[in-house]
mmCIF file of C-alpha atoms in Angstrom:
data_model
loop_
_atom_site.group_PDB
_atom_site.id
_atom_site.type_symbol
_atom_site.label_atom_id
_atom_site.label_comp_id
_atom_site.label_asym_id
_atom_site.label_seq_id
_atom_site.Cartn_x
_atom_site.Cartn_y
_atom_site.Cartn_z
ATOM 1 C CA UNK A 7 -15.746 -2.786 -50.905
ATOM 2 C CA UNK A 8 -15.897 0.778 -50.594
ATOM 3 C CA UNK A 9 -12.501 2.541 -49.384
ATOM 4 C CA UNK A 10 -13.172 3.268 -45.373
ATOM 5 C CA UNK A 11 -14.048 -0.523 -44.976
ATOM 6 C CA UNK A 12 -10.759 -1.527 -46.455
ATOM 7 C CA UNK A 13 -8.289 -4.043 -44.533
ATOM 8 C CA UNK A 14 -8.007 -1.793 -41.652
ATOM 9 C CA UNK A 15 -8.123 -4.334 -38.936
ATOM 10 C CA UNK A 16 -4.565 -4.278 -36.500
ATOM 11 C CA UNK A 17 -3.112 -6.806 -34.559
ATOM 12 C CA UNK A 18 -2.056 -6.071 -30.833
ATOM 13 C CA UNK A 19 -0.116 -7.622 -28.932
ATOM 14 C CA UNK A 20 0.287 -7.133 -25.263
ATOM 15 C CA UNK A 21 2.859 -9.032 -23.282
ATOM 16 C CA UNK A 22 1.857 -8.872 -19.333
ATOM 17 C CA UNK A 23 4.315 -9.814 -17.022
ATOM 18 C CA UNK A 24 2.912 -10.718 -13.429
ATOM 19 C CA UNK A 25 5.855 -12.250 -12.185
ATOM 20 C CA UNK A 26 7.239 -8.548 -10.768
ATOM 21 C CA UNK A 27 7.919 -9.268 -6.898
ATOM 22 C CA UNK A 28 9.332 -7.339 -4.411
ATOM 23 C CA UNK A 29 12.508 -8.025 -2.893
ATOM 24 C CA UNK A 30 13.083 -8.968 0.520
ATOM 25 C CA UNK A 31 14.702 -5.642 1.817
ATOM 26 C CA UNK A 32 11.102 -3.796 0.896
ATOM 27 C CA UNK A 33 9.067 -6.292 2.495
ATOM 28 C CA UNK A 34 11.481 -6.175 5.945
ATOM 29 C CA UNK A 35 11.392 -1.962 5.221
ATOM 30 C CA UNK A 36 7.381 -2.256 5.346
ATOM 31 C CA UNK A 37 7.468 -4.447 8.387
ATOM 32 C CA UNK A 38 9.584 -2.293 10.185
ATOM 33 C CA UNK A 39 7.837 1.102 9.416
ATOM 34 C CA UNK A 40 4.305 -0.908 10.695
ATOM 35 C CA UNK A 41 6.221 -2.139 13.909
ATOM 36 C CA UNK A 42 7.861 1.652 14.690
ATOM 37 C CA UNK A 43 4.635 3.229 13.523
ATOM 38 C CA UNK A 44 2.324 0.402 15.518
ATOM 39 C CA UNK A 45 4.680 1.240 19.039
ATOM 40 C CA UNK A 46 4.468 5.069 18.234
ATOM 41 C CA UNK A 47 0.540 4.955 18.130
ATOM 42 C CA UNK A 48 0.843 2.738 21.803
ATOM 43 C CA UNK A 49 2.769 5.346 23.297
ATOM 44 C CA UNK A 50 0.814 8.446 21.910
ATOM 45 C CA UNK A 51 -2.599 6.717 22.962
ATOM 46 C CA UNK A 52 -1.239 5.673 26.500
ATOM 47 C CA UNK A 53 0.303 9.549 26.710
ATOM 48 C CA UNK A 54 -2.764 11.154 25.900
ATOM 49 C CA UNK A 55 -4.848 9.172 28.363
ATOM 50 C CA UNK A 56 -2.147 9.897 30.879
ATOM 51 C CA UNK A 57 -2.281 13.644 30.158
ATOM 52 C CA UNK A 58 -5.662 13.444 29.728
ATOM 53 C CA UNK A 59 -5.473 14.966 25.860
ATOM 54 C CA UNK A 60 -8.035 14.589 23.343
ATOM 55 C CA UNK A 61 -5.508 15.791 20.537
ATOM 56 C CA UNK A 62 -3.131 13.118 21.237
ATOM 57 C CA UNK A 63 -5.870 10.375 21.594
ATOM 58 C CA UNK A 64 -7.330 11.125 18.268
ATOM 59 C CA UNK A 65 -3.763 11.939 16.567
ATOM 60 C CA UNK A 66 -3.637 7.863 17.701
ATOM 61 C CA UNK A 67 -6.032 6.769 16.026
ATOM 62 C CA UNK A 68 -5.068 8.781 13.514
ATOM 63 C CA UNK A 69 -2.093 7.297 13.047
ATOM 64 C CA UNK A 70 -3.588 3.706 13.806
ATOM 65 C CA UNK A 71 -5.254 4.134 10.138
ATOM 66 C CA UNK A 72 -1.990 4.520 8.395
ATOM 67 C CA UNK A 73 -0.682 1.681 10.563
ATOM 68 C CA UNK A 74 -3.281 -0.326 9.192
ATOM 69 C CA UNK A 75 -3.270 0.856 5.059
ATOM 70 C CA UNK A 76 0.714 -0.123 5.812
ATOM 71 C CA UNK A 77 -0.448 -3.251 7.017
ATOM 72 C CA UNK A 78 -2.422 -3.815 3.973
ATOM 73 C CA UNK A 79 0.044 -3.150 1.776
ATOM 74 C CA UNK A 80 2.034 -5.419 2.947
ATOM 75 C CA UNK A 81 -0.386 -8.031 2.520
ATOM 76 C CA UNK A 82 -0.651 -6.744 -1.027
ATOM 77 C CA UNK A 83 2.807 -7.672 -1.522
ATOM 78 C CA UNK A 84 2.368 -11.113 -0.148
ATOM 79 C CA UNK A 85 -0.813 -12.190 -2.064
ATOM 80 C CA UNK A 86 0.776 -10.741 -5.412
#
């Protein structure tokens, strides 16, 4: 046995904890910034039809996008 193949195997060990939930209070902060973000987009879409305003229409939709990545997040949480 020739010295760079000596006993140079190492042992690792890796402890994985999946039980890390959120709490309650993040899951309810989440919810709330979907609801006030989901009414915000309602408004701004039913304003910009009203004023007849492109901008506002498409800052909507915009905004209906992050609605929706909250939204999956959320379910994230739920699932994990």
């Amino acid at each position: 046995m020739d010295e760079n193949s000596s006993n140079h195997h190492h042992l690792h060990h890796h402890l994985h904890h999946h039980s890390q939930s959120i709490g309650p209070e993040l899951k309810k902060i989440y919810l709330c910034a979907i609801v006030l973000n989901g009414l915000f987009v309602l408004f701004e879409m039913w304003m910009g039809y009203k004023a007849d305003s492109v901008s506002l229409v498409s800052d909507a939709a915009h905004k209906l996008i992050d609605v929706l990545s909250l939204g999956l997040v959320l379910l994230t949480f739920y699932l994990s």
